[in-house]
């Protein structure tokens, strides 16, 4: 055969397809294949059965093909079938093949018309077939039946698009002759994904069922509703023939007789029928593989390079070699220690950009989560002040205290320090969890020969390290509790950051904020000032910097009263006055202070209460306060501020010591344990053979990877032996296919002249076409002169065309580019005259 090298490539594609499917790895090669698409009952399955010459596909009404069937036809002396999911089993009885397809379909989709995109791989060996790879896809439907979902139409469409959108996939669009071709679902979806018609082959079935007096001659001659690759007509068995189990060979003979005897088709009988379709598909697929060889070769090479490093580890691999096991154990323990330290300490290599690693998460616990837990430990202000007042009263006993007792301060401080234990223990628990997660990540971070290959070793490593971390947990918690007890043992009031009693009375500020002093316009009008309330006075300043003091009002003999809002005023007001009828500010017996909201008024009143300024007797005391004398209130306020100051010092100390304690007693200790003691613990926990027992998954993965590696090498070798000068049939020129409505999602492609006109029987003198457009960046191909392209089937001119397909001239042009003007032009072939391939035309099937 003239194309023998190319013939060997189709079985190679089949072999690659099986290899990658069985290994379960994505090679992303998009291997060349032919997808059969069409509506329900269009005759797709009958066409495939005619190819094989056997009844082997399920039949019935509605959706019969409910999973993609990848059908690989292989020319072979013996006749049998094999399924990829039944490895090693040969099916000689094709009724069993049908049953197996039905059972395998029901296993995934159920028995009530459900569909699934998971393919069934079937390989048929027969002396009656040519090498082909076809995919039988579910027929397009509009209405859901049985337990099918309401969106069954879109599910089937999405499934079809998964296959036909690939540039490496030829599309066999099957349409019955007794339906309107312009509304063909198969041609519409082909037009969407292949707008230039480079990959679409039309098949017209059921020609024998057309109404009497009608025929599809113009369609098959590609005059009416033309396609670039044209149409091929076939006649399948009728349902009566199928029910009567009519032999397919007899059906093929009847098909041949139909085309030879039918007046509309007899002149094209050699280009019609199942045998011609099979030869055409074989040649088209072979040519398509030839066109995709460069891309296929580069993808195979990139896949091979990606496997080189891993496969190198598996060469000369001996699973039971004790030397190899010892070496692997040492290397993996060492690598585990390195990975653990990198995840904790951080590393510049292999930086994770998706999430925080173990060390970064622990750092976040130390400096974000733990301080937040301390701040979140808010005190109930009302309860705290009540506790302080009770402590002062209980220390004074029956006597009235003249001074603030420091014992009350110590009692309250110790009670607050004890509350620090809970967030400290919570911090340790969070760090423990992160450490355990880091250990698991390190054991699951598996290069080819790491811990994941040996499940027992991984389990033992996780158990030993986790147990050690848990042991360090108790010691760390004991040490942190000791730190809290140390803080409780001595209250250091001489600390440099502690405000102290002497400084307190000059510094204690109960509240700061903006208030408005309401004064009549005659006396200057209302003004906003920055107020500072202490236990002794109320001062106001020009602004927050507190540099320019406007006035300081002592709090002695002051009280608060409510004031009604003024006319057209939006602010809420209260007043301060002197109980001895003295002026409060300048010549004012009271000053009115305004806030933006009633909540601000109530808040300021509560602050004045803490400073010992009470409301008038006829006013109601807020429910969240309790009555006490001004001197006791000042003592409570003093101790409250002292407690705040000292607890701030303790928090600062704990925030500093907690990370240091955890790092020393837990994290650094765990790193040291992994580096120095983990190996000894592993040897003492179990014998080396059981630890280094390889998992079945790893052994299977190694074997599959080696098979893939050798399959890729073999594929590259075979591709390398194929001559790039093998003979192929050129793609027909473009046709006017605007009759087929395009999907609005695909933009129109600008028209361009064809890269190469169709073959004609005589020279056609005339000027060359202006500005020929090369396709896909290829160098321009010289085209024969002529006034207009001639239809591939003999007559008629073509309209402006879509962008041309990529063309590489496979042989010199037989007709010179121009002839003397005196030579007459031969007229085109008559419409009813068939265009046949000349005997000298090389063909795949020669």
PDB file of N, CA, C and O in Angstrom, residues 304-358:
ATOM      1  N   UNK A 304       6.950  12.868  27.766  1.00  0.00           N
ATOM      2  CA  UNK A 304       8.082  11.997  28.048  1.00  0.00           C
ATOM      3  C   UNK A 304       9.082  12.688  28.975  1.00  0.00           C
ATOM      4  O   UNK A 304       9.586  12.082  29.934  1.00  0.00           O
ATOM      5  N   UNK A 305       9.340  13.957  28.732  1.00  0.00           N
ATOM      6  CA  UNK A 305      10.282  14.695  29.582  1.00  0.00           C
ATOM      7  C   UNK A 305       9.763  14.814  31.010  1.00  0.00           C
ATOM      8  O   UNK A 305      10.533  14.737  31.971  1.00  0.00           O
ATOM      9  N   UNK A 306       8.444  14.987  31.162  1.00  0.00           N
ATOM     10  CA  UNK A 306       7.889  15.105  32.504  1.00  0.00           C
ATOM     11  C   UNK A 306       7.988  13.800  33.288  1.00  0.00           C
ATOM     12  O   UNK A 306       7.984  13.800  34.525  1.00  0.00           O
ATOM     13  N   UNK A 307       8.074  12.660  32.558  1.00  0.00           N
ATOM     14  CA  UNK A 307       8.167  11.365  33.235  1.00  0.00           C
ATOM     15  C   UNK A 307       9.617  10.918  33.456  1.00  0.00           C
ATOM     16  O   UNK A 307       9.852  10.012  34.251  1.00  0.00           O
ATOM     17  N   UNK A 308      10.561  11.534  32.739  1.00  0.00           N
ATOM     18  CA  UNK A 308      11.950  11.066  32.777  1.00  0.00           C
ATOM     19  C   UNK A 308      12.473  10.964  34.209  1.00  0.00           C
ATOM     20  O   UNK A 308      13.057   9.949  34.608  1.00  0.00           O
ATOM     21  N   UNK A 309      12.280  12.027  34.998  1.00  0.00           N
ATOM     22  CA  UNK A 309      12.869  12.067  36.338  1.00  0.00           C
ATOM     23  C   UNK A 309      12.303  10.971  37.229  1.00  0.00           C
ATOM     24  O   UNK A 309      13.039  10.287  37.949  1.00  0.00           O
ATOM     25  N   UNK A 310      10.972  10.788  37.189  1.00  0.00           N
ATOM     26  CA  UNK A 310      10.357   9.781  38.051  1.00  0.00           C
ATOM     27  C   UNK A 310      10.716   8.369  37.582  1.00  0.00           C
ATOM     28  O   UNK A 310      10.981   7.481  38.396  1.00  0.00           O
ATOM     29  N   UNK A 311      10.732   8.168  36.274  1.00  0.00           N
ATOM     30  CA  UNK A 311      11.035   6.833  35.765  1.00  0.00           C
ATOM     31  C   UNK A 311      12.479   6.453  36.072  1.00  0.00           C
ATOM     32  O   UNK A 311      12.788   5.272  36.287  1.00  0.00           O
ATOM     33  N   UNK A 312      13.355   7.434  36.136  1.00  0.00           N
ATOM     34  CA  UNK A 312      14.765   7.148  36.449  1.00  0.00           C
ATOM     35  C   UNK A 312      14.894   6.444  37.797  1.00  0.00           C
ATOM     36  O   UNK A 312      15.760   5.602  38.000  1.00  0.00           O
ATOM     37  N   UNK A 313      14.002   6.811  38.745  1.00  0.00           N
ATOM     38  CA  UNK A 313      14.028   6.188  40.068  1.00  0.00           C
ATOM     39  C   UNK A 313      13.586   4.720  40.013  1.00  0.00           C
ATOM     40  O   UNK A 313      13.938   3.932  40.888  1.00  0.00           O
ATOM     41  N   UNK A 314      12.787   4.385  39.024  1.00  0.00           N
ATOM     42  CA  UNK A 314      12.218   3.041  38.969  1.00  0.00           C
ATOM     43  C   UNK A 314      13.051   2.066  38.146  1.00  0.00           C
ATOM     44  O   UNK A 314      12.766   0.872  38.124  1.00  0.00           O
ATOM     45  N   UNK A 315      14.024   2.567  37.420  1.00  0.00           N
ATOM     46  CA  UNK A 315      14.852   1.665  36.629  1.00  0.00           C
ATOM     47  C   UNK A 315      15.684   0.789  37.559  1.00  0.00           C
ATOM     48  O   UNK A 315      16.237   1.262  38.561  1.00  0.00           O
ATOM     49  N   UNK A 316      15.815  -0.465  37.220  1.00  0.00           N
ATOM     50  CA  UNK A 316      16.562  -1.430  38.044  1.00  0.00           C
ATOM     51  C   UNK A 316      16.032  -1.472  39.478  1.00  0.00           C
ATOM     52  O   UNK A 316      16.797  -1.610  40.436  1.00  0.00           O
ATOM     53  N   UNK A 317      14.716  -1.309  39.623  1.00  0.00           N
ATOM     54  CA  UNK A 317      14.111  -1.274  40.955  1.00  0.00           C
ATOM     55  C   UNK A 317      13.865  -2.697  41.449  1.00  0.00           C
ATOM     56  O   UNK A 317      13.274  -3.522  40.746  1.00  0.00           O
ATOM     57  N   UNK A 318      14.352  -2.980  42.686  1.00  0.00           N
ATOM     58  CA  UNK A 318      14.146  -4.291  43.299  1.00  0.00           C
ATOM     59  C   UNK A 318      13.416  -4.093  44.629  1.00  0.00           C
ATOM     60  O   UNK A 318      14.006  -3.630  45.601  1.00  0.00           O
ATOM     61  N   UNK A 319      12.120  -4.404  44.669  1.00  0.00           N
ATOM     62  CA  UNK A 319      11.336  -4.105  45.876  1.00  0.00           C
ATOM     63  C   UNK A 319      11.852  -4.789  47.141  1.00  0.00           C
ATOM     64  O   UNK A 319      11.731  -4.220  48.236  1.00  0.00           O
ATOM     65  N   UNK A 320      12.409  -6.022  47.049  1.00  0.00           N
ATOM     66  CA  UNK A 320      12.764  -6.788  48.243  1.00  0.00           C
ATOM     67  C   UNK A 320      14.248  -6.687  48.605  1.00  0.00           C
ATOM     68  O   UNK A 320      14.718  -7.435  49.481  1.00  0.00           O
ATOM     69  N   UNK A 321      14.977  -5.811  47.988  1.00  0.00           N
ATOM     70  CA  UNK A 321      16.399  -5.672  48.281  1.00  0.00           C
ATOM     71  C   UNK A 321      16.579  -4.996  49.645  1.00  0.00           C
ATOM     72  O   UNK A 321      16.172  -3.847  49.831  1.00  0.00           O
ATOM     73  N   UNK A 322      17.189  -5.693  50.680  1.00  0.00           N
ATOM     74  CA  UNK A 322      17.328  -5.082  52.007  1.00  0.00           C
ATOM     75  C   UNK A 322      18.207  -3.837  51.994  1.00  0.00           C
ATOM     76  O   UNK A 322      17.974  -2.903  52.770  1.00  0.00           O
ATOM     77  N   UNK A 323      19.200  -3.814  51.131  1.00  0.00           N
ATOM     78  CA  UNK A 323      20.059  -2.619  51.048  1.00  0.00           C
ATOM     79  C   UNK A 323      19.257  -1.418  50.581  1.00  0.00           C
ATOM     80  O   UNK A 323      19.392  -0.310  51.124  1.00  0.00           O
ATOM     81  N   UNK A 324      18.417  -1.655  49.580  1.00  0.00           N
ATOM     82  CA  UNK A 324      17.582  -0.562  49.098  1.00  0.00           C
ATOM     83  C   UNK A 324      16.622  -0.081  50.183  1.00  0.00           C
ATOM     84  O   UNK A 324      16.397   1.121  50.351  1.00  0.00           O
ATOM     85  N   UNK A 325      16.049  -1.000  50.947  1.00  0.00           N
ATOM     86  CA  UNK A 325      15.112  -0.624  52.000  1.00  0.00           C
ATOM     87  C   UNK A 325      15.786   0.219  53.081  1.00  0.00           C
ATOM     88  O   UNK A 325      15.239   1.222  53.539  1.00  0.00           O
ATOM     89  N   UNK A 326      17.004  -0.206  53.486  1.00  0.00           N
ATOM     90  CA  UNK A 326      17.720   0.556  54.524  1.00  0.00           C
ATOM     91  C   UNK A 326      18.039   1.956  54.028  1.00  0.00           C
ATOM     92  O   UNK A 326      17.838   2.954  54.746  1.00  0.00           O
ATOM     93  N   UNK A 327      18.535   2.037  52.818  1.00  0.00           N
ATOM     94  CA  UNK A 327      18.876   3.334  52.244  1.00  0.00           C
ATOM     95  C   UNK A 327      17.632   4.214  52.126  1.00  0.00           C
ATOM     96  O   UNK A 327      17.665   5.413  52.461  1.00  0.00           O
ATOM     97  N   UNK A 328      16.533   3.627  51.655  1.00  0.00           N
ATOM     98  CA  UNK A 328      15.295   4.399  51.493  1.00  0.00           C
ATOM     99  C   UNK A 328      14.766   4.880  52.841  1.00  0.00           C
ATOM    100  O   UNK A 328      14.303   6.019  52.971  1.00  0.00           O
ATOM    101  N   UNK A 329      14.852   4.028  53.872  1.00  0.00           N
ATOM    102  CA  UNK A 329      14.381   4.422  55.198  1.00  0.00           C
ATOM    103  C   UNK A 329      15.175   5.602  55.737  1.00  0.00           C
ATOM    104  O   UNK A 329      14.614   6.583  56.230  1.00  0.00           O
ATOM    105  N   UNK A 330      16.498   5.529  55.634  1.00  0.00           N
ATOM    106  CA  UNK A 330      17.334   6.628  56.112  1.00  0.00           C
ATOM    107  C   UNK A 330      17.037   7.915  55.346  1.00  0.00           C
ATOM    108  O   UNK A 330      16.919   9.000  55.943  1.00  0.00           O
ATOM    109  N   UNK A 331      16.914   7.800  54.033  1.00  0.00           N
ATOM    110  CA  UNK A 331      16.672   8.990  53.224  1.00  0.00           C
ATOM    111  C   UNK A 331      15.329   9.629  53.546  1.00  0.00           C
ATOM    112  O   UNK A 331      15.215  10.854  53.630  1.00  0.00           O
ATOM    113  N   UNK A 332      14.308   8.780  53.757  1.00  0.00           N
ATOM    114  CA  UNK A 332      12.984   9.328  54.009  1.00  0.00           C
ATOM    115  C   UNK A 332      12.863   9.971  55.376  1.00  0.00           C
ATOM    116  O   UNK A 332      12.216  11.006  55.531  1.00  0.00           O
ATOM    117  N   UNK A 333      13.496   9.382  56.391  1.00  0.00           N
ATOM    118  CA  UNK A 333      13.477  10.003  57.719  1.00  0.00           C
ATOM    119  C   UNK A 333      14.214  11.336  57.676  1.00  0.00           C
ATOM    120  O   UNK A 333      13.774  12.343  58.258  1.00  0.00           O
ATOM    121  N   UNK A 334      15.344  11.357  56.972  1.00  0.00           N
ATOM    122  CA  UNK A 334      16.100  12.602  56.851  1.00  0.00           C
ATOM    123  C   UNK A 334      15.281  13.652  56.086  1.00  0.00           C
ATOM    124  O   UNK A 334      15.232  14.826  56.480  1.00  0.00           O
ATOM    125  N   UNK A 335      14.633  13.243  55.013  1.00  0.00           N
ATOM    126  CA  UNK A 335      13.826  14.176  54.231  1.00  0.00           C
ATOM    127  C   UNK A 335      12.631  14.673  55.024  1.00  0.00           C
ATOM    128  O   UNK A 335      12.249  15.848  54.935  1.00  0.00           O
ATOM    129  N   UNK A 336      12.048  13.790  55.841  1.00  0.00           N
ATOM    130  CA  UNK A 336      10.932  14.206  56.685  1.00  0.00           C
ATOM    131  C   UNK A 336      11.374  15.293  57.661  1.00  0.00           C
ATOM    132  O   UNK A 336      10.665  16.288  57.868  1.00  0.00           O
ATOM    133  N   UNK A 337      12.550  15.108  58.275  1.00  0.00           N
ATOM    134  CA  UNK A 337      13.060  16.127  59.191  1.00  0.00           C
ATOM    135  C   UNK A 337      13.311  17.452  58.496  1.00  0.00           C
ATOM    136  O   UNK A 337      12.993  18.527  59.030  1.00  0.00           O
ATOM    137  N   UNK A 338      13.860  17.393  57.271  1.00  0.00           N
ATOM    138  CA  UNK A 338      14.120  18.627  56.517  1.00  0.00           C
ATOM    139  C   UNK A 338      12.808  19.318  56.167  1.00  0.00           C
ATOM    140  O   UNK A 338      12.674  20.550  56.312  1.00  0.00           O
ATOM    141  N   UNK A 339      11.821  18.543  55.704  1.00  0.00           N
ATOM    142  CA  UNK A 339      10.531  19.130  55.333  1.00  0.00           C
ATOM    143  C   UNK A 339       9.844  19.760  56.545  1.00  0.00           C
ATOM    144  O   UNK A 339       9.279  20.854  56.454  1.00  0.00           O
ATOM    145  N   UNK A 340       9.911  19.069  57.692  1.00  0.00           N
ATOM    146  CA  UNK A 340       9.276  19.595  58.908  1.00  0.00           C
ATOM    147  C   UNK A 340       9.924  20.916  59.316  1.00  0.00           C
ATOM    148  O   UNK A 340       9.235  21.900  59.641  1.00  0.00           O
ATOM    149  N   UNK A 341      11.241  20.962  59.285  1.00  0.00           N
ATOM    150  CA  UNK A 341      11.940  22.183  59.690  1.00  0.00           C
ATOM    151  C   UNK A 341      11.653  23.320  58.715  1.00  0.00           C
ATOM    152  O   UNK A 341      11.473  24.473  59.124  1.00  0.00           O
ATOM    153  N   UNK A 342      11.585  23.008  57.421  1.00  0.00           N
ATOM    154  CA  UNK A 342      11.294  24.056  56.441  1.00  0.00           C
ATOM    155  C   UNK A 342       9.890  24.618  56.641  1.00  0.00           C
ATOM    156  O   UNK A 342       9.669  25.823  56.504  1.00  0.00           O
ATOM    157  N   UNK A 343       8.957  23.750  56.955  1.00  0.00           N
ATOM    158  CA  UNK A 343       7.583  24.230  57.149  1.00  0.00           C
ATOM    159  C   UNK A 343       7.457  25.075  58.414  1.00  0.00           C
ATOM    160  O   UNK A 343       6.611  25.976  58.470  1.00  0.00           O
ATOM    161  N   UNK A 344       8.282  24.786  59.414  1.00  0.00           N
ATOM    162  CA  UNK A 344       8.217  25.563  60.651  1.00  0.00           C
ATOM    163  C   UNK A 344       9.033  26.849  60.528  1.00  0.00           C
ATOM    164  O   UNK A 344       8.550  27.949  60.845  1.00  0.00           O
ATOM    165  N   UNK A 345      10.267  26.736  60.076  1.00  0.00           N
ATOM    166  CA  UNK A 345      11.165  27.887  60.032  1.00  0.00           C
ATOM    167  C   UNK A 345      10.973  28.729  58.775  1.00  0.00           C
ATOM    168  O   UNK A 345      11.433  29.865  58.723  1.00  0.00           O
ATOM    169  N   UNK A 346      10.334  28.165  57.744  1.00  0.00           N
ATOM    170  CA  UNK A 346      10.177  28.887  56.493  1.00  0.00           C
ATOM    171  C   UNK A 346      11.318  28.582  55.546  1.00  0.00           C
ATOM    172  O   UNK A 346      12.430  28.249  55.961  1.00  0.00           O
ATOM    173  N   UNK A 347      11.039  28.678  54.238  1.00  0.00           N
ATOM    174  CA  UNK A 347      12.052  28.368  53.250  1.00  0.00           C
ATOM    175  C   UNK A 347      11.735  29.124  51.978  1.00  0.00           C
ATOM    176  O   UNK A 347      10.574  29.394  51.663  1.00  0.00           O
ATOM    177  N   UNK A 348      12.789  29.475  51.238  1.00  0.00           N
ATOM    178  CA  UNK A 348      12.605  30.209  50.004  1.00  0.00           C
ATOM    179  C   UNK A 348      12.277  29.329  48.820  1.00  0.00           C
ATOM    180  O   UNK A 348      11.805  29.814  47.794  1.00  0.00           O
ATOM    181  N   UNK A 349      12.546  28.016  48.932  1.00  0.00           N
ATOM    182  CA  UNK A 349      12.270  27.126  47.808  1.00  0.00           C
ATOM    183  C   UNK A 349      10.898  26.476  47.970  1.00  0.00           C
ATOM    184  O   UNK A 349      10.464  26.166  49.067  1.00  0.00           O
ATOM    185  N   UNK A 350      10.217  26.308  46.881  1.00  0.00           N
ATOM    186  CA  UNK A 350       8.872  25.704  46.842  1.00  0.00           C
ATOM    187  C   UNK A 350       7.908  26.436  47.783  1.00  0.00           C
ATOM    188  O   UNK A 350       7.294  25.850  48.669  1.00  0.00           O
ATOM    189  N   UNK A 351       7.820  27.744  47.593  1.00  0.00           N
ATOM    190  CA  UNK A 351       6.955  28.567  48.445  1.00  0.00           C
ATOM    191  C   UNK A 351       5.498  28.313  48.079  1.00  0.00           C
ATOM    192  O   UNK A 351       5.123  28.342  46.913  1.00  0.00           O
ATOM    193  N   UNK A 352       4.683  28.049  49.109  1.00  0.00           N
ATOM    194  CA  UNK A 352       3.256  27.837  48.900  1.00  0.00           C
ATOM    195  C   UNK A 352       2.566  29.195  48.819  1.00  0.00           C
ATOM    196  O   UNK A 352       2.648  29.995  49.759  1.00  0.00           O
ATOM    197  N   UNK A 353       1.928  29.467  47.682  1.00  0.00           N
ATOM    198  CA  UNK A 353       1.249  30.750  47.503  1.00  0.00           C
ATOM    199  C   UNK A 353      -0.261  30.647  47.681  1.00  0.00           C
ATOM    200  O   UNK A 353      -0.973  31.623  47.454  1.00  0.00           O
ATOM    201  N   UNK A 354      -0.751  29.474  48.090  1.00  0.00           N
ATOM    202  CA  UNK A 354      -2.195  29.273  48.211  1.00  0.00           C
ATOM    203  C   UNK A 354      -2.680  29.383  49.651  1.00  0.00           C
ATOM    204  O   UNK A 354      -3.792  29.839  49.898  1.00  0.00           O
ATOM    205  N   UNK A 355      -1.856  28.955  50.616  1.00  0.00           N
ATOM    206  CA  UNK A 355      -2.268  29.015  52.008  1.00  0.00           C
ATOM    207  C   UNK A 355      -1.036  29.124  52.886  1.00  0.00           C
ATOM    208  O   UNK A 355       0.093  28.910  52.443  1.00  0.00           O
ATOM    209  N   UNK A 356      -1.271  29.462  54.172  1.00  0.00           N
ATOM    210  CA  UNK A 356      -0.161  29.600  55.110  1.00  0.00           C
ATOM    211  C   UNK A 356       0.363  28.228  55.505  1.00  0.00           C
ATOM    212  O   UNK A 356      -0.405  27.285  55.705  1.00  0.00           O
ATOM    213  N   UNK A 357       1.680  28.125  55.626  1.00  0.00           N
ATOM    214  CA  UNK A 357       2.279  26.867  56.078  1.00  0.00           C
ATOM    215  C   UNK A 357       2.283  26.820  57.599  1.00  0.00           C
ATOM    216  O   UNK A 357       1.830  27.750  58.276  1.00  0.00           O
ATOM    217  N   UNK A 358       2.843  25.715  58.145  1.00  0.00           N
ATOM    218  CA  UNK A 358       2.776  25.510  59.589  1.00  0.00           C
ATOM    219  C   UNK A 358       3.395  26.635  60.401  1.00  0.00           C
ATOM    220  O   UNK A 358       2.791  27.157  61.344  1.00  0.00           O
TER     221      UNK A 358
END
